[in-house]
Amino acid sequence: MVPAIPGWEYYKMETKKILIVEDEFFIANNIKVILESSGYTVTSIVATGEGAIQRVERETPDLVLMDIELNGEMDGIETVNEIHARYDMPVIYMTAYTDEKLLERAKLTEPFGYLVKPVNERELQTNIEMALYKHKTENRLKEMNRNLEKRVLEEMEKRIQKEQLLIQQSKMAAMGEMIGAIAHQWRQPLNSINIIAQDLPDAYKFGELDEKYIKEAAEKTMNLVDYMSQTIDDFRDFFKPSKERVPFKVNTAIKEIIQLLYYQLIKADIGISLSCTYEGATKKPPLGDRGEICICKPEIVVTGYPNEFKQAILNLLTNARDAIIDRKEQGLLKEEKQGLISIEISRENQLAVTKINDNGGGISEESLKKIFEPYFTTKGDDGTGIGLYMCKTIIENHMGGRIRAKNIGEGAEFRLELKMENDC
């Protein structure tokens, strides 16, 4: 009696179709009798590989019994290769030879069984049952894997969409900050333009309004207008979602955010500095009155989403600012002592490292464990709890980097690590 296989009852409910490919008629007919007496349907008996391929296409059997040595131009192994290239169909080899090289060739086609002629009835039935069961099981597993992969991709897409939505929500939450920053950015150039305009009547009255004076006044005014226009462009670009990973300059991205917040920080009596400590960096004097904002060449380049990176920097700087202001309001920072935020850009092996330090009093040990969790905030009703979570999402999930926080000195330090590209 053939041993039962778990789940085999399923196959007994259907009559399975089998194609016999054998060039010896007596052997083929004997196998046909055995199969039909066991409840199978034999679709055809063919003696050549070419004929087998045609029959498979026409009859779509559930299993093929394939003799390795066949008449014609194709042997059984070549025929199976052709069948597998077109159809997902189990094959059992039959042969009177046990040549080692032949077996190695046959293994490469991944057969479901291998019978040595003359074929034993019990072995034949057992091999067929096992092959059909294994093929069905494999197909089920493949389908489960396809469904699982589809679900994973769907969940990943949902998570990415959710993160993108949170990023945009975070940007909208930052819009008030940005508008306030622009107001501070514009105040000084507007005052300068006002002074130029007020000076024109006096210059005319005292006979100083010559071509040189007008040219200088126009040039100063245009420079100030260009500066204000650039501020608007920076603001507009900040709120554009980054759709593709692109190489960008870390130094420039950080400097642009500092420029947006600079006058706001100065008004709050908070000093800010940007320095580069990597080998080969040439420090150039900054423009205007921003003496602590160091400009370095060559810049460090990473690949990622520049606007999202800027948002992460903005979140970290505004958090540092708020911590310093809060410390001052509580009287924990002496009046004569200035609030400080320092940013250092460095290289460690192939990592671009950005450290942001402040003297805002640091973060409690309990909060340090939770600060990157969504909706966790230490600001009470004034905080959304998505700022630092989005920083982590942007740096780690979207850009393949790392962000860490710790207490150092009189405040906190946030360390950002990103894989570095070639220098500019």
CSV table of C-alpha atoms in Angstrom, one decimal:
chain,number,residue,atom,x,y,z
A,1,MET,CA,0.0,0.0,0.0
A,2,VAL,CA,1.3,3.5,-0.9
A,3,PRO,CA,1.9,5.5,2.3
A,4,ALA,CA,-0.5,8.4,2.8
A,5,ILE,CA,0.7,12.0,2.4
A,6,PRO,CA,-0.9,14.7,4.6
A,7,GLY,CA,-3.2,16.8,2.5
A,8,TRP,CA,-3.3,14.2,-0.3
A,9,GLU,CA,-7.1,14.0,0.1
A,10,TYR,CA,-7.2,17.3,-1.9
A,11,TYR,CA,-5.7,15.6,-4.9
A,12,LYS,CA,-8.0,12.6,-4.8
A,13,MET,CA,-10.9,15.0,-5.3
A,14,GLU,CA,-9.5,15.8,-8.8
A,15,THR,CA,-8.3,13.6,-11.6
A,16,LYS,CA,-4.8,14.6,-12.4
A,17,LYS,CA,-3.6,14.6,-16.0
A,18,ILE,CA,-0.2,13.1,-16.8
A,19,LEU,CA,1.9,13.2,-20.0
A,20,ILE,CA,4.2,10.3,-20.7
A,21,VAL,CA,7.3,11.1,-22.8
A,22,GLU,CA,9.0,7.7,-23.5
A,23,ASP,CA,10.4,6.3,-26.8
A,24,GLU,CA,9.9,2.6,-25.9
A,25,PHE,CA,6.3,1.8,-26.6
A,26,PHE,CA,6.1,-1.3,-24.3
A,27,ILE,CA,7.5,0.6,-21.3
A,28,ALA,CA,5.2,3.6,-22.0
A,29,ASN,CA,2.1,1.5,-22.4
A,30,ASN,CA,2.9,-0.4,-19.1
A,31,ILE,CA,3.2,2.9,-17.3
A,32,LYS,CA,-0.1,4.1,-18.8
A,33,VAL,CA,-1.9,1.0,-17.5
A,34,ILE,CA,-0.5,1.6,-14.0
A,35,LEU,CA,-1.5,5.2,-13.9
A,36,GLU,CA,-5.0,4.7,-15.2
A,37,SER,CA,-5.6,1.9,-12.7
A,38,SER,CA,-4.5,4.4,-10.0
A,39,GLY,CA,-7.1,7.0,-11.1
A,40,TYR,CA,-4.9,9.3,-13.2
A,41,THR,CA,-5.7,10.4,-16.8
A,42,VAL,CA,-2.9,9.9,-19.3
A,43,THR,CA,-3.2,12.7,-21.8
A,44,SER,CA,-0.8,11.3,-24.4
A,45,ILE,CA,2.3,9.2,-25.0
A,46,VAL,CA,5.0,10.9,-27.1
A,47,ALA,CA,8.4,9.7,-28.1
A,48,THR,CA,10.3,12.9,-28.9
A,49,GLY,CA,11.1,16.2,-27.1
A,50,GLU,CA,9.6,18.3,-29.9
A,51,GLY,CA,6.3,16.3,-29.6
A,52,ALA,CA,6.3,16.7,-25.8
A,53,ILE,CA,6.5,20.5,-26.0
A,54,GLN,CA,3.6,20.6,-28.5
A,55,ARG,CA,1.5,18.3,-26.2
A,56,VAL,CA,2.3,20.3,-23.1
A,57,GLU,CA,1.1,23.4,-24.9
A,58,ARG,CA,-2.1,21.7,-26.1
A,59,GLU,CA,-3.0,19.5,-23.2
A,60,THR,CA,-1.6,21.4,-20.1
A,61,PRO,CA,-1.0,18.2,-18.0
A,62,ASP,CA,-0.5,18.4,-14.3
A,63,LEU,CA,2.8,16.4,-14.4
A,64,VAL,CA,5.2,15.1,-17.0
A,65,LEU,CA,7.0,11.7,-16.8
A,66,MET,CA,10.1,12.3,-18.9
A,67,ASP,CA,12.5,9.7,-20.3
A,68,ILE,CA,16.0,11.3,-20.4
A,69,GLU,CA,17.2,9.4,-23.6
A,70,LEU,CA,14.8,10.2,-26.4
A,71,ASN,CA,14.6,9.9,-30.2
A,72,GLY,CA,15.0,13.1,-32.1
A,73,GLU,CA,17.3,16.2,-31.8
A,74,MET,CA,16.4,16.9,-28.1
A,75,ASP,CA,17.0,14.7,-25.1
A,76,GLY,CA,14.7,14.7,-22.1
A,77,ILE,CA,16.8,17.3,-20.2
A,78,GLU,CA,16.8,19.8,-23.0
A,79,THR,CA,13.0,19.2,-23.4
A,80,VAL,CA,12.4,20.0,-19.7
A,81,ASN,CA,14.4,23.2,-20.0
A,82,GLU,CA,12.1,24.3,-22.8
A,83,ILE,CA,9.0,23.3,-20.9
A,84,HIS,CA,10.2,25.1,-17.7
A,85,ALA,CA,11.0,28.2,-19.8
A,86,ARG,CA,7.3,28.4,-20.7
A,87,TYR,CA,5.3,26.6,-18.0
A,88,ASP,CA,5.3,26.0,-14.3
A,89,MET,CA,5.0,22.2,-14.4
A,90,PRO,CA,6.4,19.4,-12.3
A,91,VAL,CA,8.6,16.8,-14.1
A,92,ILE,CA,9.8,13.3,-13.0
A,93,TYR,CA,12.7,11.8,-14.9
A,94,MET,CA,12.9,8.2,-16.0
A,95,THR,CA,16.1,6.6,-17.2
A,96,ALA,CA,17.8,3.2,-17.5
A,97,TYR,CA,21.2,4.9,-16.9
A,98,THR,CA,22.7,6.2,-13.7
A,99,ASP,CA,25.6,8.1,-15.3
A,100,GLU,CA,27.0,10.8,-12.9
A,101,LYS,CA,27.3,13.5,-15.5
A,102,LEU,CA,23.7,12.8,-16.7
A,103,LEU,CA,22.5,13.2,-13.1
A,104,GLU,CA,24.3,16.5,-12.7
A,105,ARG,CA,22.6,17.9,-15.9
A,106,ALA,CA,19.3,16.6,-14.7
A,107,LYS,CA,19.6,18.3,-11.3
A,108,LEU,CA,20.0,21.7,-12.9
A,109,THR,CA,16.4,21.5,-14.2
A,110,GLU,CA,15.1,20.9,-10.6
A,111,PRO,CA,13.0,17.8,-11.2
A,112,PHE,CA,10.4,16.6,-8.7
A,113,GLY,CA,11.6,13.0,-8.9
A,114,TYR,CA,14.0,10.6,-10.5
A,115,LEU,CA,13.0,6.9,-11.4
A,116,VAL,CA,15.3,4.2,-12.6
A,117,LYS,CA,13.8,1.8,-15.2
A,118,PRO,CA,12.3,-0.7,-15.1
A,119,VAL,CA,9.9,1.4,-13.1
A,120,ASN,CA,8.5,0.0,-9.9
A,121,GLU,CA,4.8,0.5,-9.5
A,122,ARG,CA,4.9,1.6,-5.9
A,123,GLU,CA,7.8,3.9,-6.5
A,124,LEU,CA,6.0,5.4,-9.5
A,125,GLN,CA,2.8,6.1,-7.5
A,126,THR,CA,4.8,7.5,-4.5
A,127,ASN,CA,6.9,9.8,-6.7
A,128,ILE,CA,3.8,11.1,-8.5
A,129,GLU,CA,1.9,11.8,-5.3
A,130,MET,CA,4.9,13.5,-3.7
A,131,ALA,CA,5.6,15.6,-6.8
A,132,LEU,CA,2.0,16.8,-7.1
A,133,TYR,CA,1.8,17.6,-3.4
A,134,LYS,CA,5.2,19.4,-3.4
A,135,HIS,CA,4.3,21.4,-6.5
A,136,LYS,CA,1.0,22.5,-5.0
A,137,THR,CA,2.6,23.4,-1.7
A,138,GLU,CA,5.3,25.4,-3.5
A,139,ASN,CA,2.7,27.3,-5.5
A,140,ARG,CA,0.8,28.1,-2.3
A,141,LEU,CA,4.0,29.3,-0.7
A,142,LYS,CA,4.8,31.4,-3.8
A,143,GLU,CA,1.3,32.9,-3.7
A,144,MET,CA,1.6,33.6,0.1
A,145,ASN,CA,5.0,35.2,-0.5
A,146,ARG,CA,3.6,37.3,-3.3
A,147,ASN,CA,0.7,38.4,-1.1
A,148,LEU,CA,3.0,39.1,1.8
A,149,GLU,CA,5.4,41.1,-0.5
A,150,LYS,CA,2.4,43.0,-1.8
A,151,ARG,CA,1.2,43.8,1.7
A,152,VAL,CA,4.7,44.8,2.8
A,153,LEU,CA,5.0,47.2,-0.1
A,154,GLU,CA,1.5,48.6,0.6
A,155,GLU,CA,2.4,49.1,4.3
A,156,MET,CA,5.7,50.7,3.3
A,157,GLU,CA,3.9,53.0,0.9
A,158,LYS,CA,1.4,53.9,3.6
A,159,ARG,CA,4.2,54.6,6.1
A,160,ILE,CA,6.1,56.7,3.5
A,161,GLN,CA,2.9,58.7,2.8
A,162,LYS,CA,2.2,59.2,6.5
A,163,GLU,CA,5.8,60.4,7.0
A,164,GLN,CA,5.6,62.7,4.1
A,165,LEU,CA,2.3,64.1,5.5
A,166,LEU,CA,3.9,64.6,8.9
A,167,ILE,CA,6.8,66.3,7.3
A,168,GLN,CA,4.5,68.7,5.5
A,169,GLN,CA,2.5,69.2,8.8
A,170,SER,CA,5.8,70.0,10.5
A,171,LYS,CA,6.6,72.5,7.8
A,172,MET,CA,3.3,74.2,8.2
A,173,ALA,CA,3.8,74.3,12.0
A,174,ALA,CA,7.2,75.9,11.2
A,175,MET,CA,5.6,78.5,8.9
A,176,GLY,CA,5.0,80.9,11.8
A,177,GLU,CA,8.7,80.6,12.7
A,178,MET,CA,9.7,81.3,9.1
A,179,ILE,CA,7.4,84.3,8.7
A,180,GLY,CA,8.8,85.7,12.0
A,181,ALA,CA,12.3,85.1,10.7
A,182,ILE,CA,11.5,86.9,7.5
A,183,ALA,CA,10.1,89.9,9.4
A,184,HIS,CA,13.4,90.1,11.2
A,185,GLN,CA,15.4,89.6,8.0
A,186,TRP,CA,13.6,92.4,6.3
A,187,ARG,CA,13.7,94.9,9.1
A,188,GLN,CA,17.3,96.0,8.6
A,189,PRO,CA,17.2,96.3,4.8
A,190,LEU,CA,13.9,98.2,4.9
A,191,ASN,CA,15.5,100.6,7.4
A,192,SER,CA,18.4,101.0,5.1
A,193,ILE,CA,16.1,101.7,2.1
A,194,ASN,CA,14.2,104.2,4.3
A,195,ILE,CA,17.4,106.0,5.1
A,196,ILE,CA,18.5,106.2,1.5
A,197,ALA,CA,15.0,107.6,0.5
A,198,GLN,CA,15.1,110.1,3.4
A,199,ASP,CA,18.5,111.3,2.4
A,200,LEU,CA,17.6,112.1,-1.2
A,201,PRO,CA,15.8,115.4,-0.5
A,202,ASP,CA,18.7,116.6,1.7
A,203,ALA,CA,21.2,115.6,-1.0
A,204,TYR,CA,19.2,117.6,-3.6
A,205,LYS,CA,18.9,120.6,-1.2
A,206,PHE,CA,22.6,120.7,-0.6
A,207,GLY,CA,23.6,120.1,-4.2
A,208,GLU,CA,25.0,116.6,-3.6
A,209,LEU,CA,22.6,114.9,-5.9
A,210,ASP,CA,24.9,114.2,-8.8
A,211,GLU,CA,25.3,111.2,-11.1
A,212,LYS,CA,27.7,109.5,-8.7
A,213,TYR,CA,25.4,109.9,-5.7
A,214,ILE,CA,22.4,108.6,-7.7
A,215,LYS,CA,24.4,105.6,-9.0
A,216,GLU,CA,25.6,104.6,-5.5
A,217,ALA,CA,22.1,105.0,-4.0
A,218,ALA,CA,20.5,102.9,-6.8
A,219,GLU,CA,23.2,100.2,-6.4
A,220,LYS,CA,22.7,100.0,-2.6
A,221,THR,CA,18.9,99.9,-3.0
A,222,MET,CA,19.1,97.1,-5.6
A,223,ASN,CA,21.5,95.1,-3.4
A,224,LEU,CA,19.0,95.4,-0.5
A,225,VAL,CA,16.1,94.5,-2.7
A,226,ASP,CA,18.0,91.4,-4.1
A,227,TYR,CA,18.7,90.3,-0.5
A,228,MET,CA,15.0,90.6,0.4
A,229,SER,CA,14.0,88.8,-2.8
A,230,GLN,CA,16.5,86.0,-2.0
A,231,THR,CA,14.9,85.6,1.5
A,232,ILE,CA,11.5,85.1,-0.2
A,233,ASP,CA,13.0,82.5,-2.6
A,234,ASP,CA,14.6,80.7,0.4
A,235,PHE,CA,11.2,80.7,2.2
A,236,ARG,CA,9.4,79.4,-0.9
A,237,ASP,CA,12.0,76.7,-1.6
A,238,PHE,CA,11.8,75.5,2.0
A,239,PHE,CA,8.2,74.6,1.6
A,240,LYS,CA,8.6,72.7,-1.6
A,241,PRO,CA,8.6,68.9,-0.8
A,242,SER,CA,11.8,67.1,-1.9
A,243,LYS,CA,10.8,64.4,-4.4
A,244,GLU,CA,14.2,62.9,-5.3
A,245,ARG,CA,17.4,62.1,-3.5
A,246,VAL,CA,20.1,64.5,-4.9
A,247,PRO,CA,23.6,65.5,-3.9
A,248,PHE,CA,23.6,68.7,-1.9
A,249,LYS,CA,26.1,70.8,0.2
A,250,VAL,CA,25.7,70.4,3.9
A,251,ASN,CA,27.5,73.7,4.7
A,252,THR,CA,25.3,75.8,2.4
A,253,ALA,CA,22.0,74.1,3.6
A,254,ILE,CA,22.9,74.9,7.2
A,255,LYS,CA,24.0,78.5,6.4
A,256,GLU,CA,20.7,79.2,4.6
A,257,ILE,CA,18.7,78.2,7.7
A,258,ILE,CA,21.0,80.3,10.0
A,259,GLN,CA,20.4,83.3,7.7
A,260,LEU,CA,16.7,82.9,8.1
A,261,LEU,CA,16.9,82.8,11.9
A,262,TYR,CA,19.9,85.1,12.4
A,263,TYR,CA,18.2,88.4,13.4
A,264,GLN,CA,15.6,86.6,15.4
A,265,LEU,CA,18.4,84.9,17.5
A,266,ILE,CA,20.2,88.2,17.8
A,267,LYS,CA,17.1,89.9,19.1
A,268,ALA,CA,16.8,87.2,21.7
A,269,ASP,CA,20.4,87.8,22.7
A,270,ILE,CA,21.5,84.4,21.4
A,271,GLY,CA,24.8,84.1,19.6
A,272,ILE,CA,25.2,81.5,16.9
A,273,SER,CA,28.4,80.2,15.3
A,274,LEU,CA,29.1,77.9,12.4
A,275,SER,CA,32.5,76.3,12.0
A,276,CYS,CA,34.2,73.6,10.0
A,277,THR,CA,36.9,71.4,11.6
A,278,TYR,CA,37.6,68.9,8.8
A,279,GLU,CA,41.0,68.6,7.2
A,280,GLY,CA,41.5,70.7,4.1
A,281,ALA,CA,38.7,73.2,4.9
A,282,THR,CA,39.6,76.8,4.0
A,283,LYS,CA,37.8,79.3,6.2
A,284,LYS,CA,36.7,82.4,4.3
A,285,PRO,CA,35.6,85.7,6.0
A,286,PRO,CA,31.8,85.9,6.1
A,287,LEU,CA,29.9,88.7,4.5
A,288,GLY,CA,28.3,91.5,6.5
A,289,ASP,CA,28.1,91.5,10.3
A,290,ARG,CA,27.8,87.8,10.8
A,291,GLY,CA,31.4,87.3,12.1
A,292,GLU,CA,30.7,83.8,13.7
A,293,ILE,CA,29.2,82.3,10.6
A,294,CYS,CA,32.2,80.7,9.0
A,295,ILE,CA,32.2,79.9,5.3
A,296,CYS,CA,34.3,76.8,4.4
A,297,LYS,CA,35.6,75.4,1.1
A,298,PRO,CA,35.5,72.7,-0.1
A,299,GLU,CA,32.0,72.0,1.2
A,300,ILE,CA,30.9,68.5,2.4
A,301,VAL,CA,28.4,66.9,0.0
A,302,VAL,CA,25.8,64.2,0.9
A,303,THR,CA,23.0,62.7,-1.0
A,304,GLY,CA,19.4,63.1,0.2
A,305,TYR,CA,16.5,65.5,0.4
A,306,PRO,CA,17.9,69.0,0.9
A,307,ASN,CA,14.7,70.7,1.9
A,308,GLU,CA,13.9,68.0,4.5
A,309,PHE,CA,17.5,68.2,5.8
A,310,LYS,CA,17.0,72.0,6.2
A,311,GLN,CA,13.8,71.3,8.1
A,312,ALA,CA,15.6,69.1,10.5
A,313,ILE,CA,18.2,71.8,11.1
A,314,LEU,CA,15.5,74.4,11.6
A,315,ASN,CA,13.7,72.2,14.1
A,316,LEU,CA,17.0,71.6,16.1
A,317,LEU,CA,17.9,75.3,16.0
A,318,THR,CA,14.4,76.5,17.1
A,319,ASN,CA,14.4,73.9,19.9
A,320,ALA,CA,17.8,75.2,21.1
A,321,ARG,CA,16.6,78.8,20.9
A,322,ASP,CA,13.4,77.9,22.9
A,323,ALA,CA,15.4,76.1,25.5
A,324,ILE,CA,17.7,79.1,26.0
A,325,ILE,CA,14.8,81.6,26.2
A,326,ASP,CA,13.0,79.3,28.7
A,327,ARG,CA,16.2,79.1,30.8
A,328,LYS,CA,16.5,82.9,30.8
A,329,GLU,CA,12.9,83.4,31.8
A,330,GLN,CA,13.4,81.0,34.7
A,331,GLY,CA,16.4,83.0,35.8
A,332,LEU,CA,18.7,80.0,35.3
A,333,LEU,CA,20.9,81.8,32.8
A,334,LYS,CA,22.6,84.9,34.3
A,335,GLU,CA,21.6,88.2,32.6
A,336,GLU,CA,25.2,89.0,31.7
A,337,LYS,CA,25.7,85.6,30.0
A,338,GLN,CA,24.6,85.3,26.4
A,339,GLY,CA,22.7,82.3,25.0
A,340,LEU,CA,24.9,80.4,22.6
A,341,ILE,CA,24.3,77.9,19.8
A,342,SER,CA,27.3,76.5,18.1
A,343,ILE,CA,27.3,74.3,14.9
A,344,GLU,CA,30.3,72.3,13.9
A,345,ILE,CA,30.7,70.4,10.6
A,346,SER,CA,33.3,67.7,10.5
A,347,ARG,CA,34.3,64.5,8.8
A,348,GLU,CA,34.8,61.1,10.4
A,349,ASN,CA,35.9,58.5,7.9
A,350,GLN,CA,33.2,58.6,5.2
A,351,LEU,CA,30.6,60.3,7.5
A,352,ALA,CA,29.6,63.9,7.4
A,353,VAL,CA,29.1,64.9,11.0
A,354,THR,CA,27.1,67.9,12.2
A,355,LYS,CA,27.0,68.8,15.9
A,356,ILE,CA,24.6,71.4,17.3
A,357,ASN,CA,25.3,72.5,20.9
A,358,ASP,CA,23.5,75.0,23.1
A,359,ASN,CA,23.6,76.3,26.6
A,360,GLY,CA,19.9,75.9,27.2
A,361,GLY,CA,20.3,73.7,30.3
A,362,GLY,CA,20.2,70.2,28.7
A,363,ILE,CA,17.5,67.5,28.6
A,364,SER,CA,16.4,65.4,31.6
A,365,GLU,CA,17.6,61.8,31.5
A,366,GLU,CA,14.0,60.6,31.3
A,367,SER,CA,13.2,62.8,28.4
A,368,LEU,CA,16.4,61.8,26.5
A,369,LYS,CA,14.9,58.3,26.2
A,370,LYS,CA,11.8,59.6,24.5
A,371,ILE,CA,12.6,62.8,22.7
A,372,PHE,CA,12.5,61.2,19.2
A,373,GLU,CA,9.1,59.5,19.8
A,374,PRO,CA,6.1,60.9,17.9
A,375,TYR,CA,4.0,63.4,19.9
A,376,PHE,CA,6.4,63.5,22.9
A,377,THR,CA,7.1,67.1,23.9
A,378,THR,CA,8.6,68.9,26.9
A,379,LYS,CA,6.9,72.2,26.0
A,380,GLY,CA,3.4,71.4,27.2
A,381,ASP,CA,0.6,73.0,25.2
A,382,ASP,CA,3.2,75.0,23.2
A,383,GLY,CA,4.7,71.9,21.6
A,384,THR,CA,3.4,69.6,18.9
A,385,GLY,CA,5.8,66.6,19.6
A,386,ILE,CA,6.5,66.0,16.0
A,387,GLY,CA,9.7,68.2,15.5
A,388,LEU,CA,12.3,65.8,16.8
A,389,TYR,CA,10.4,62.8,15.5
A,390,MET,CA,10.5,64.2,12.1
A,391,CYS,CA,14.3,65.0,12.5
A,392,LYS,CA,14.9,61.3,13.2
A,393,THR,CA,12.6,60.2,10.3
A,394,ILE,CA,14.3,62.5,7.9
A,395,ILE,CA,17.9,61.7,8.9
A,396,GLU,CA,17.6,58.0,9.5
A,397,ASN,CA,14.7,56.7,7.5
A,398,HIS,CA,14.9,59.0,4.4
A,399,MET,CA,18.6,59.6,4.2
A,400,GLY,CA,20.1,56.5,5.8
A,401,GLY,CA,21.9,58.5,8.5
A,402,ARG,CA,21.9,58.6,12.3
A,403,ILE,CA,20.9,61.2,14.9
A,404,ARG,CA,21.7,61.1,18.6
A,405,ALA,CA,21.3,63.5,21.5
A,406,LYS,CA,23.2,63.9,24.8
A,407,ASN,CA,23.8,66.4,27.5
A,408,ILE,CA,27.1,68.3,27.3
A,409,GLY,CA,28.4,71.3,29.4
A,410,GLU,CA,25.5,73.6,30.1
A,411,GLY,CA,23.2,72.2,27.5
A,412,ALA,CA,22.4,69.6,24.9
A,413,GLU,CA,24.3,68.3,21.8
A,414,PHE,CA,22.6,66.8,18.8
A,415,ARG,CA,24.8,64.8,16.5
A,416,LEU,CA,23.8,64.1,12.9
A,417,GLU,CA,25.7,61.6,10.8
A,418,LEU,CA,25.3,61.2,7.0
A,419,LYS,CA,27.2,59.2,4.4
A,420,MET,CA,29.5,61.6,2.6
A,421,GLU,CA,29.8,62.0,-1.2
A,422,ASN,CA,32.8,63.5,-3.0
A,423,ASP,CA,33.8,67.0,-2.0
A,424,CYS,CA,32.9,69.9,-4.3
